[in-house]
Coordinates of C-alpha atoms in Angstrom, one line a residue:
X165 CA 22.9 21.2 20.5
X166 CA 19.6 22.6 21.6
X167 CA 18.3 25.7 19.9
X168 CA 16.1 28.1 21.8
X169 CA 12.6 28.6 20.4
X170 CA 11.7 32.3 19.8
X171 CA 9.2 33.6 22.3
X172 CA 6.6 35.1 20.0
X173 CA 3.5 36.5 21.6
X174 CA 0.2 36.6 19.7
X175 CA 0.4 40.4 19.7
X176 CA 3.8 40.1 17.8
X177 CA 2.4 37.5 15.5
X178 CA -0.2 39.8 14.1
X179 CA 2.4 42.5 13.5
X180 CA 1.4 45.1 16.0
X181 CA -2.4 44.8 15.5
X182 CA -4.4 44.6 18.7
X183 CA -4.9 41.0 19.9
X184 CA -8.3 41.3 21.5
X185 CA -9.0 38.1 23.5
X186 CA -12.6 37.0 23.0
X187 CA -14.0 34.2 25.0
X188 CA -16.6 31.9 23.4
X189 CA -17.6 28.5 24.8
X190 CA -14.5 26.8 26.3
X191 CA -11.8 28.6 24.3
X192 CA -10.0 31.8 24.1
X193 CA -9.0 33.0 20.7
X194 CA -6.9 35.9 19.6
X195 CA -8.3 38.0 16.8
X196 CA -6.4 40.5 14.7
X197 CA -8.2 43.9 14.5
X198 CA -7.1 47.4 13.8
X199 CA -8.1 50.5 15.7
X200 CA -11.4 50.7 13.9
X201 CA -12.2 47.2 15.1
X202 CA -12.3 46.0 11.5
X203 CA -10.3 42.8 10.6
X204 CA -6.8 43.5 9.3
X205 CA -4.7 41.5 6.9
X206 CA -2.0 39.8 9.1
X207 CA -0.7 37.6 6.4
X208 CA 2.5 39.5 5.7
X209 CA 3.4 39.9 9.3
X210 CA 2.8 36.2 9.9
X211 CA 5.0 35.2 7.0
X212 CA 7.8 37.5 8.2
X213 CA 7.5 35.9 11.7
X214 CA 7.6 32.4 10.2
X215 CA 10.8 33.3 8.2
X216 CA 12.5 34.5 11.4
X217 CA 11.4 31.6 13.5
X218 CA 13.4 29.2 11.3
X219 CA 11.1 26.2 11.5
X220 CA 9.8 26.8 15.1
X221 CA 6.9 29.3 14.7
X222 CA 4.3 28.5 17.3
X223 CA 1.3 28.9 14.9
X224 CA 2.5 28.8 11.3
X225 CA 3.3 25.3 10.1
X226 CA 6.5 24.8 8.1
X227 CA 5.2 23.4 4.8
X228 CA 7.7 24.7 2.3
X229 CA 9.1 21.3 1.5
X230 CA 5.9 19.4 0.9
X231 CA 5.6 17.3 -2.3
X232 CA 7.7 15.1 -4.5
X233 CA 11.5 15.5 -3.7
X234 CA 10.7 18.4 -1.4
X235 CA 8.8 20.3 -4.1
X236 CA 10.6 19.4 -7.3
X237 CA 9.2 18.3 -10.6
X238 CA 8.8 14.5 -11.1
X239 CA 11.5 12.8 -13.1
X240 CA 10.1 10.5 -15.8
X241 CA 12.1 7.5 -17.1
X242 CA 12.9 7.3 -20.8
X243 CA 12.4 3.6 -21.4
X244 CA 9.0 3.1 -22.9
X245 CA 6.6 0.2 -23.5
X246 CA 2.9 0.0 -24.2
X247 CA 0.2 -2.0 -22.5
X248 CA -1.0 -3.0 -25.9
X249 CA 2.3 -4.9 -26.4
X250 CA 1.1 -7.1 -23.5
X251 CA -2.3 -7.9 -24.8
X252 CA -4.4 -4.9 -23.6
X253 CA -7.2 -3.8 -26.0
X254 CA -9.2 -0.6 -25.9
X255 CA -12.4 -2.4 -26.9
X256 CA -14.3 -2.1 -23.6
X257 CA -14.6 -5.9 -23.5
X258 CA -11.2 -7.5 -23.0
X259 CA -10.1 -7.8 -19.4
X260 CA -6.9 -5.7 -19.5
X261 CA -5.8 -6.0 -15.8
X262 CA -3.4 -8.9 -16.5
X263 CA -1.8 -7.0 -19.4
X264 CA -1.4 -3.8 -17.3
X265 CA 0.2 -5.7 -14.4
X266 CA 2.5 -7.6 -16.8
X267 CA 3.7 -4.4 -18.5
X268 CA 4.4 -2.7 -15.2
X269 CA 6.3 -5.8 -13.9
X270 CA 8.3 -6.0 -17.1
X271 CA 9.6 -2.4 -16.9
X272 CA 9.9 -2.6 -13.1
X273 CA 12.1 -5.6 -13.1
X274 CA 14.4 -3.9 -15.7
X275 CA 14.9 -1.0 -13.3
X276 CA 12.1 1.2 -14.4
X277 CA 10.4 2.8 -17.4
X278 CA 7.2 4.4 -18.7
X279 CA 4.2 2.2 -19.6
X280 CA 2.1 4.1 -22.1
X281 CA -1.7 3.6 -22.4
X282 CA -2.9 4.7 -25.8
X283 CA -6.2 6.6 -26.2
X284 CA -9.3 4.5 -25.6
X285 CA -11.4 2.8 -23.0
X286 CA -9.9 -0.3 -21.2
X287 CA -11.9 -2.7 -19.1
X288 CA -10.2 -4.0 -15.9
X289 CA -11.7 -6.4 -13.4
X290 CA -9.0 -6.2 -10.7
X291 CA -6.5 -3.6 -9.4
X292 CA -3.3 -2.4 -11.1
X293 CA -0.4 -2.6 -8.6
X294 CA 2.5 -0.2 -8.9
X295 CA 5.1 -2.4 -7.0
X296 CA 8.3 -1.0 -8.6
X297 CA 10.3 2.2 -8.3
X298 CA 11.0 4.4 -11.3
X299 CA 7.9 3.3 -13.1
X300 CA 5.2 5.6 -14.7
X301 CA 1.8 4.6 -16.0
X302 CA 1.1 7.2 -18.6
X303 CA -2.2 7.7 -20.5
X304 CA -2.8 9.9 -23.5
X305 CA -4.8 12.5 -21.4
X306 CA -7.5 12.6 -18.8
X307 CA -10.2 12.8 -21.4
X308 CA -8.5 10.4 -23.8
X309 CA -7.6 7.3 -21.8
X310 CA -10.2 5.7 -19.5
X311 CA -9.6 2.7 -17.3
X312 CA -13.0 1.3 -16.5
X313 CA -12.9 -0.9 -13.4
X314 CA -15.9 -3.3 -13.5
X315 CA -15.5 -4.6 -9.9
X316 CA -14.8 -2.9 -6.5
X317 CA -11.8 -4.1 -4.4
X318 CA -13.9 -6.5 -2.3
X319 CA -14.7 -8.5 -5.5
X320 CA -11.7 -7.8 -7.7
X321 CA -9.1 -8.2 -5.0
X322 CA -10.3 -9.4 -1.6
X323 CA -12.8 -8.7 1.1
X324 CA -11.8 -6.3 3.9
X325 CA -14.8 -6.5 6.3
X326 CA -14.2 -5.8 10.0
X327 CA -16.1 -7.6 12.8
X328 CA -18.6 -4.7 13.0
X329 CA -19.4 -4.9 9.3
X330 CA -17.4 -1.9 8.3
X331 CA -15.1 -2.2 5.2
X332 CA -11.5 -1.0 5.3
X333 CA -11.9 -0.2 1.6
X334 CA -14.0 2.8 2.8
X335 CA -10.8 4.6 3.6
X336 CA -7.8 2.8 2.0
X337 CA -6.8 0.8 -1.1
X338 CA -6.9 1.8 -4.7
X339 CA -7.7 0.4 -8.2
X340 CA -4.2 1.9 -8.9
X341 CA -2.2 1.0 -5.9
X342 CA 1.4 2.1 -5.1
X343 CA 3.0 -0.1 -2.5
X344 CA 6.0 -2.5 -2.2
X345 CA 5.2 -6.1 -2.9
X346 CA 6.5 -7.0 0.6
X347 CA 4.0 -4.5 2.1
X348 CA 1.2 -6.2 0.1
X349 CA 2.3 -9.7 1.2
X350 CA 2.4 -8.7 4.8
X351 CA -1.1 -7.2 4.7
X352 CA -2.5 -10.3 3.1
X353 CA -0.7 -12.6 5.5
X354 CA -1.8 -10.7 8.6
X355 CA -5.3 -9.9 7.2
X356 CA -4.9 -6.3 8.4
X357 CA -4.0 -7.3 11.9
X358 CA -0.6 -5.4 11.8
X359 CA 0.6 -2.0 10.8
X360 CA -0.5 -0.5 7.5
X361 CA 2.6 1.6 7.3
X362 CA 6.4 1.2 6.8
X363 CA 8.0 -2.2 7.3
X364 CA 10.9 -0.6 9.2
X365 CA 14.4 -2.1 9.0
X366 CA 17.4 -1.9 11.4
X367 CA 18.1 0.9 13.8
X368 CA 20.9 2.9 12.2
X369 CA 21.6 5.3 15.1
X370 CA 20.1 6.6 18.3
X371 CA 19.2 10.3 18.4
X372 CA 19.8 12.7 21.2
X373 CA 17.4 15.3 22.5
X374 CA 16.7 18.2 20.1
X375 CA 14.5 21.3 19.7
X376 CA 11.9 21.8 17.1
X377 CA 13.4 23.5 14.0
X378 CA 16.7 21.8 14.3
X379 CA 18.2 20.1 11.2
X380 CA 21.5 19.0 12.7
X381 CA 21.1 16.1 15.1
X382 CA 23.5 14.5 17.5
X383 CA 23.5 10.7 17.0
X384 CA 25.2 7.7 18.5
X385 CA 27.1 6.9 15.3
X386 CA 26.9 7.9 11.7
X387 CA 28.7 4.8 10.3
X388 CA 25.5 3.5 8.7
X389 CA 24.1 6.8 7.4
X390 CA 24.7 8.1 3.9
X391 CA 23.8 11.4 2.3
X392 CA 20.6 11.0 0.2
X393 CA 19.3 8.1 2.2
X394 CA 15.6 8.2 3.3
X395 CA 15.5 7.1 6.9
X396 CA 12.6 7.1 9.4
X397 CA 13.0 9.2 12.6
X398 CA 11.1 7.1 15.1
X399 CA 10.2 8.4 18.5
X400 CA 8.6 6.5 21.4
X401 CA 5.0 7.4 22.4
X402 CA 5.1 6.8 26.2
X403 CA 2.1 5.8 28.3
X404 CA 1.9 9.2 30.0
X405 CA 0.8 10.8 26.7
X406 CA 3.4 13.5 27.1
X407 CA 4.3 13.2 23.4
X408 CA 0.7 13.5 22.4
X409 CA 0.2 16.5 24.6
X410 CA 3.2 18.1 22.9
X411 CA 1.8 17.5 19.5
X412 CA -1.4 19.2 20.7
X413 CA 0.7 22.3 21.5
X414 CA 1.1 21.6 25.2
X415 CA -1.8 24.0 25.8
X416 CA -3.2 23.9 29.3
X417 CA -6.2 21.8 28.3
X418 CA -4.0 18.9 27.3
X419 CA -3.3 18.2 31.0
X420 CA -7.0 18.0 31.8
X421 CA -7.8 15.7 28.9
X422 CA -8.4 12.0 29.8
X423 CA -6.1 10.5 27.2
X424 CA -6.5 6.7 28.1
X425 CA -10.3 6.9 28.1
X426 CA -10.9 9.3 25.2
X427 CA -8.0 8.4 22.9
X428 CA -7.3 4.7 23.5
X429 CA -6.2 4.1 19.9
X430 CA -3.4 6.6 20.4
X431 CA -2.2 5.9 24.0
X432 CA 0.4 3.3 24.8
X433 CA -0.8 0.9 27.4
X434 CA -4.5 1.7 27.0
X435 CA -5.3 -1.7 25.6
X436 CA -6.8 -0.3 22.4
X437 CA -3.8 1.3 20.7
X438 CA -3.4 0.9 17.0
X439 CA 0.0 -0.8 16.2
X440 CA 0.7 2.2 13.9
X441 CA 0.6 4.7 16.8
X442 CA 3.0 2.9 19.2
X443 CA 5.7 5.2 17.8
X444 CA 5.8 8.5 16.0
X445 CA 7.4 7.9 12.6
X446 CA 8.6 10.6 10.3
X447 CA 10.5 9.7 7.1
X448 CA 13.2 12.2 6.3
X449 CA 16.2 12.3 4.0
X450 CA 19.8 12.6 5.2
X451 CA 21.3 15.7 3.7
X452 CA 24.8 15.4 5.0
X453 CA 26.9 13.4 7.5
X454 CA 29.1 15.7 9.6
X455 CA 31.7 13.5 11.1
X456 CA 31.1 10.6 13.5
X457 CA 28.3 12.0 15.6
X458 CA 26.4 14.6 13.7
X459 CA 23.9 14.3 10.8
X460 CA 22.1 17.0 8.9
X461 CA 18.5 16.4 7.8
X462 CA 16.9 17.7 4.6
X463 CA 14.1 19.2 6.7
X464 CA 13.9 20.8 10.1
X465 CA 12.4 18.6 12.8
X466 CA 8.8 19.8 13.5
X467 CA 8.5 18.6 17.1
X468 CA 10.8 18.3 20.1
X469 CA 12.9 15.2 20.8
X470 CA 12.9 14.9 24.6
X471 CA 14.9 12.4 26.8
X472 CA 11.6 10.8 27.9
X473 CA 10.8 9.9 24.3
X474 CA 13.7 7.9 23.0
X475 CA 14.3 8.5 19.3
X476 CA 16.3 6.7 16.7
X477 CA 16.9 6.7 12.9
X478 CA 15.8 3.5 11.2
X479 CA 16.0 2.0 7.7
X480 CA 12.8 2.7 5.8
X481 CA 12.5 -0.9 4.6
X482 CA 10.8 -2.1 1.4
X483 CA 9.1 0.8 -0.4
X484 CA 8.4 2.3 -3.8
X485 CA 9.7 5.7 -5.0
X486 CA 9.9 7.9 -8.0
X487 CA 6.9 6.3 -9.6
X488 CA 3.7 7.9 -10.9
X489 CA 0.5 7.8 -12.8
X490 CA -0.7 10.5 -15.2
X491 CA -3.0 11.5 -18.1
X492 CA -5.9 9.2 -17.5
X493 CA -9.3 8.6 -15.9
X494 CA -10.1 5.9 -13.4
X495 CA -13.8 5.2 -13.8
X496 CA -15.5 2.7 -11.5
X497 CA -18.6 0.9 -12.6
X498 CA -21.4 3.1 -11.2
X499 CA -23.1 1.4 -8.3
X500 CA -25.2 2.9 -5.5
X501 CA -23.2 4.5 -2.7
X502 CA -23.2 2.2 0.3
X503 CA -24.0 3.2 3.9
X504 CA -21.3 5.0 5.8
X505 CA -18.1 2.8 6.2
X506 CA -19.7 -0.1 4.4
X507 CA -18.2 0.7 1.1
X508 CA -17.0 -2.1 -1.2
X509 CA -13.9 -0.3 -2.6
X510 CA -14.8 1.5 -5.8
X511 CA -11.6 3.4 -5.3
X512 CA -9.2 5.5 -7.3
X513 CA -5.4 5.8 -6.6
X514 CA -3.8 4.9 -3.3
X515 CA -0.2 5.5 -2.1
X516 CA 0.8 3.2 0.8
X517 CA 4.2 3.3 2.6
X518 CA 5.9 4.9 -0.5
X519 CA 7.7 8.1 -1.0
X520 CA 8.4 10.6 -3.8
X521 CA 5.7 9.5 -6.1
X522 CA 3.0 11.4 -8.0
X523 CA -0.3 11.5 -9.8
X524 CA -0.8 14.1 -12.5
X525 CA -3.8 15.0 -14.6
X526 CA -5.8 12.1 -13.2
X527 CA -9.6 12.0 -12.7
X528 CA -11.4 9.5 -10.5
X529 CA -15.1 8.9 -11.1
X530 CA -17.9 6.9 -9.2
X531 CA -15.6 6.3 -6.2
X532 CA -15.8 5.5 -2.5
X533 CA -12.2 6.8 -2.0
X534 CA -10.8 9.0 -4.7
X535 CA -7.1 9.6 -3.8
X536 CA -5.6 8.1 -0.6
X537 CA -2.4 8.6 1.3
X538 CA -1.7 5.8 3.8
X539 CA 1.7 6.3 5.5
X540 CA 2.8 8.1 2.3
X541 CA 5.7 10.6 2.2
X542 CA 6.5 13.5 -0.2
X543 CA 4.0 12.5 -2.8
X544 CA 2.5 15.1 -5.2
X545 CA -1.0 15.1 -6.7
X546 CA -1.5 17.8 -9.3
X547 CA -4.4 18.6 -11.7
X548 CA -6.5 15.9 -10.2
X549 CA -10.3 15.6 -9.9
X550 CA -13.0 13.5 -8.3
X551 CA -16.4 13.3 -9.9
X552 CA -19.3 11.1 -10.9
X553 CA -21.6 9.8 -8.1
X554 CA -21.1 10.9 -4.5
X555 CA -17.9 9.7 -2.8
X556 CA -17.1 8.8 0.8
X557 CA -13.6 10.3 0.9
X558 CA -12.6 12.3 -2.1
X559 CA -9.1 12.7 -0.6
X560 CA -7.8 10.9 2.5
X561 CA -4.5 11.5 4.3
X562 CA -4.0 9.0 7.2
X563 CA -1.8 6.8 9.3
X564 CA 1.2 9.1 9.7
X565 CA 1.4 10.4 6.1
X566 CA 3.8 13.3 5.9
X567 CA 4.8 16.2 3.6
X568 CA 2.4 15.4 0.7
X569 CA 1.1 18.0 -1.7
X570 CA -2.3 18.2 -3.4
X571 CA -2.1 21.0 -6.0
X572 CA -4.7 22.4 -8.4
X573 CA -7.4 19.9 -7.4
X574 CA -11.2 19.7 -7.9
X575 CA -14.1 17.9 -6.3
X576 CA -16.9 18.2 -8.9
X577 CA -20.6 18.5 -8.3
X578 CA -21.7 14.9 -7.8
X579 CA -24.0 13.5 -10.5
X580 CA -25.7 11.4 -7.8
X581 CA -25.9 13.1 -4.4
X582 CA -25.0 11.6 -1.0
X583 CA -27.9 9.3 0.0
X584 CA -29.4 9.0 3.4
X585 CA -27.2 7.0 5.8
X586 CA -24.0 7.9 3.9
X587 CA -21.5 10.7 4.3
X588 CA -19.1 12.6 2.1
X589 CA -16.2 14.1 4.0
X590 CA -14.0 16.0 1.5
X591 CA -10.3 16.7 2.4
X592 CA -9.6 14.1 5.1
X593 CA -6.7 14.5 7.4
X594 CA -6.0 12.2 10.4
X595 CA -3.7 9.9 12.3
X596 CA -0.5 11.9 13.4
X597 CA -0.1 13.1 9.8
X598 CA 2.0 16.3 9.3
X599 CA 3.4 18.7 6.8
X600 CA 0.6 18.0 4.2
X601 CA -0.7 20.8 1.9
X602 CA -3.9 21.2 -0.1
X603 CA -3.7 24.3 -2.4
X604 CA -5.4 25.9 -5.3
X605 CA -8.5 23.8 -5.0
X606 CA -12.2 24.0 -6.1
X607 CA -14.7 22.0 -4.0
X608 CA -18.3 21.8 -5.1
X609 CA -18.7 19.1 -2.5
X610 CA -17.2 18.3 0.9
X611 CA -15.5 20.2 3.8
X612 CA -12.2 20.4 5.6
X613 CA -12.5 17.0 7.3
X614 CA -10.0 16.8 10.2
X615 CA -10.7 13.2 11.2
X616 CA -9.1 12.8 14.7
X617 CA -5.9 11.2 16.0
X618 CA -4.0 14.4 16.2
X619 CA -2.9 15.5 12.7
X620 CA -0.6 18.5 13.2
X621 CA 1.4 21.0 11.1
X622 CA -0.8 20.9 8.0
X623 CA -2.3 23.6 5.7
X624 CA -5.2 24.1 3.4
X625 CA -4.6 27.3 1.4
X626 CA -6.1 29.2 -1.6
X627 CA -9.3 27.0 -1.9
X628 CA -12.8 27.8 -2.9
X629 CA -15.5 25.5 -1.5
X630 CA -19.3 25.3 -1.1
X631 CA -18.8 23.6 2.3
X632 CA -21.4 20.9 2.5
X633 CA -19.5 17.8 3.8
X634 CA -19.1 16.5 7.4
X635 CA -16.2 15.9 9.7
X636 CA -15.8 12.3 11.0
X637 CA -13.5 10.0 12.8
X638 CA -13.7 7.3 15.5
X639 CA -14.3 8.7 19.0
X640 CA -11.6 6.3 20.2
X641 CA -9.0 8.1 18.1
X642 CA -9.0 11.1 20.4
X643 CA -8.6 14.8 19.5
X644 CA -9.7 16.2 16.2
X645 CA -6.7 18.5 15.9
X646 CA -3.0 18.7 16.8
X647 CA -1.2 22.0 16.8
X648 CA -0.6 24.3 13.8
X649 CA -3.4 23.4 11.5
X650 CA -3.6 26.4 9.1
X651 CA -6.6 27.5 6.9
X652 CA -5.3 30.4 4.8
X653 CA -7.2 32.4 2.1
X654 CA -10.3 30.2 2.0
X655 CA -13.4 31.3 0.0
X656 CA -16.7 29.9 1.1
X657 CA -19.6 30.1 -1.4
X658 CA -22.2 28.3 0.6
X659 CA -22.1 30.7 3.6
X660 CA -21.3 28.2 6.4
X661 CA -18.0 28.5 8.3
X662 CA -18.4 24.8 9.5
X663 CA -15.0 23.1 10.1
X664 CA -13.1 26.0 8.3
X665 CA -12.9 28.7 11.0
X666 CA -11.3 26.3 13.5
X667 CA -9.6 28.8 15.9
X668 CA -12.3 27.9 18.5
X669 CA -11.5 24.2 18.3
X670 CA -7.9 23.6 17.2
X671 CA -5.0 24.1 19.6
X672 CA -2.5 26.7 18.2
X673 CA -4.6 26.7 15.1
X674 CA -4.3 29.4 12.5
X675 CA -7.2 30.9 10.4
X676 CA -6.3 33.7 8.0
X677 CA -8.5 35.4 5.5
X678 CA -11.6 33.3 5.4
X679 CA -14.1 35.0 3.1
X680 CA -17.8 34.5 2.2
X681 CA -19.1 33.9 5.7
X682 CA -20.0 36.2 8.6
X683 CA -19.7 33.4 11.1
X684 CA -16.5 32.5 12.8
X685 CA -17.6 29.4 14.9
X686 CA -16.5 26.0 13.5
X687 CA -19.5 24.2 15.1
X688 CA -17.0 21.6 16.3
X689 CA -16.7 20.8 20.0
X690 CA -13.1 21.5 21.3
X691 CA -11.4 18.6 22.8
X692 CA -9.3 20.7 25.2
X693 CA -10.7 23.2 27.8
X694 CA -9.3 26.7 28.3
X695 CA -7.2 28.9 26.1
X696 CA -6.3 27.1 22.8
X697 CA -3.7 29.8 21.9
X698 CA -5.1 29.9 18.4
X699 CA -5.4 32.9 16.1
X700 CA -8.2 34.1 13.8
X701 CA -7.0 36.9 11.6
X702 CA -8.3 39.0 8.7
X703 CA -11.8 37.4 8.7
X704 CA -13.6 38.4 5.6
X705 CA -10.5 40.0 4.0
X706 CA -8.6 38.6 1.1
X707 CA -5.0 38.3 2.4
X708 CA -2.1 39.9 0.6
X709 CA -0.3 36.6 0.9
X710 CA -2.8 34.5 -1.0
X711 CA -1.0 31.1 -0.9
X712 CA 0.9 30.1 2.2
X713 CA 2.8 27.3 0.5
X714 CA 3.9 29.4 -2.4
X715 CA 5.0 32.2 -0.1
X716 CA 7.1 29.8 2.0
X717 CA 8.6 28.3 -1.2
X718 CA 9.5 31.7 -2.5
X719 CA 11.2 32.5 0.8
X720 CA 13.3 29.3 0.6
X721 CA 14.4 30.1 -2.9
X722 CA 15.5 33.6 -2.0
X723 CA 17.3 32.4 1.1
X724 CA 19.1 29.6 -0.7

């Protein structure tokens, strides 16, 4: 059952160009250079190597299946109703939140439908909950339909202050919030003491050891598995941190890293582990059942399954799927930006423990958090924007969110800048999240914020940014980076390479074609000593392959 991983040296990875090892600080980084010493475009060679590696390339993440239904276009239900049929009025004075929620409930309880929001400005004093599958909230256009939220989540929904005074609404929750009603009820009952993620159901089958890149798994029994089912591949995170080391590329420095002390939120038995990190959880769809003991997945496994990390397939539990929001603006009442992590929840759209959902042509203004993924799977954001006064997180991807796609996005120049004592991050990525893609973006504000707790196998590609945000994350969450974080064809207009040229800090990181800066140091302190086995290629050169996600998608289409 085990497939051998190709042995691809860094010299092979850059297609014959010289891999000149240069030591800087604590890391050794391979750089692609031609005979003249000038940077060369390694993008085509890397893509060819990725295609031959069949899901197991040591540096290039496998991101071809990111997004709704593995990259498909959303399916919109035909049944239509209007919020105005339930009492909503675009007069800027009537509290329309009850009407919006009643309309969504009505179509949701009938099995789905589209709730249209006609042109105009609607006042809402509390959140809109997307609790049902196959439901779409559809405005008349981003500039035509405005939902004006008069109160932040702490006032319009409920407080979420921690004992240290920080507010959870600084990084999660939405004025439009996709999550199952059972998930909401559990969070309210536990007052955030439990997991924020999937309410997992029964174990459906135990899973044998497997190599990275496999799609066919040997299981104990296929009797409870059906083609098309979304299941969760759950893997134990043992106290020896061996799984965490693996997700950091098993580079030599992972063995010297003091995991219990420096990453207590990740490490089992440390006394400070988040409930969400006790196991590694990856939702994945069953493609086929091959007899009594074999199951084929719709995606290749992106990490090894070893005997010391018992794995199983579990039912995903209550969730929401195939629902979306489109064609409108979420505008929060403008209030002064709070001090860092003290935000009251002037938020936008949040997807929590849901899969195959979307937001299209949506703008969020005057927010603390613009668009949030919390344990989200295969969700697409396209033609989305964040603007108005300064935000804390324009985009957040956290708590084991996987295979989400943010396409054709913009962070506008803030109308009110970040005040003293506050921080804007930008594109947040954290918490064992993998397979996520940001592409075709324009960022007048923010940076590439990799926010600790070992996110791995993610990509930011074909993006232009000023680069003026800051990287964050709790020190107790451990390493900034897991393996195979790719920054590909990035154009910096502000001159700083900060947090973009990460080959000096990210284990098995990949930086291809960063333009607009002479510098190559990320200014981030590497967590692991020694050789990170990362690659910086084509610095200052526009790569021939301009969009890693699009190129991988094209390869899949040609192959299939």
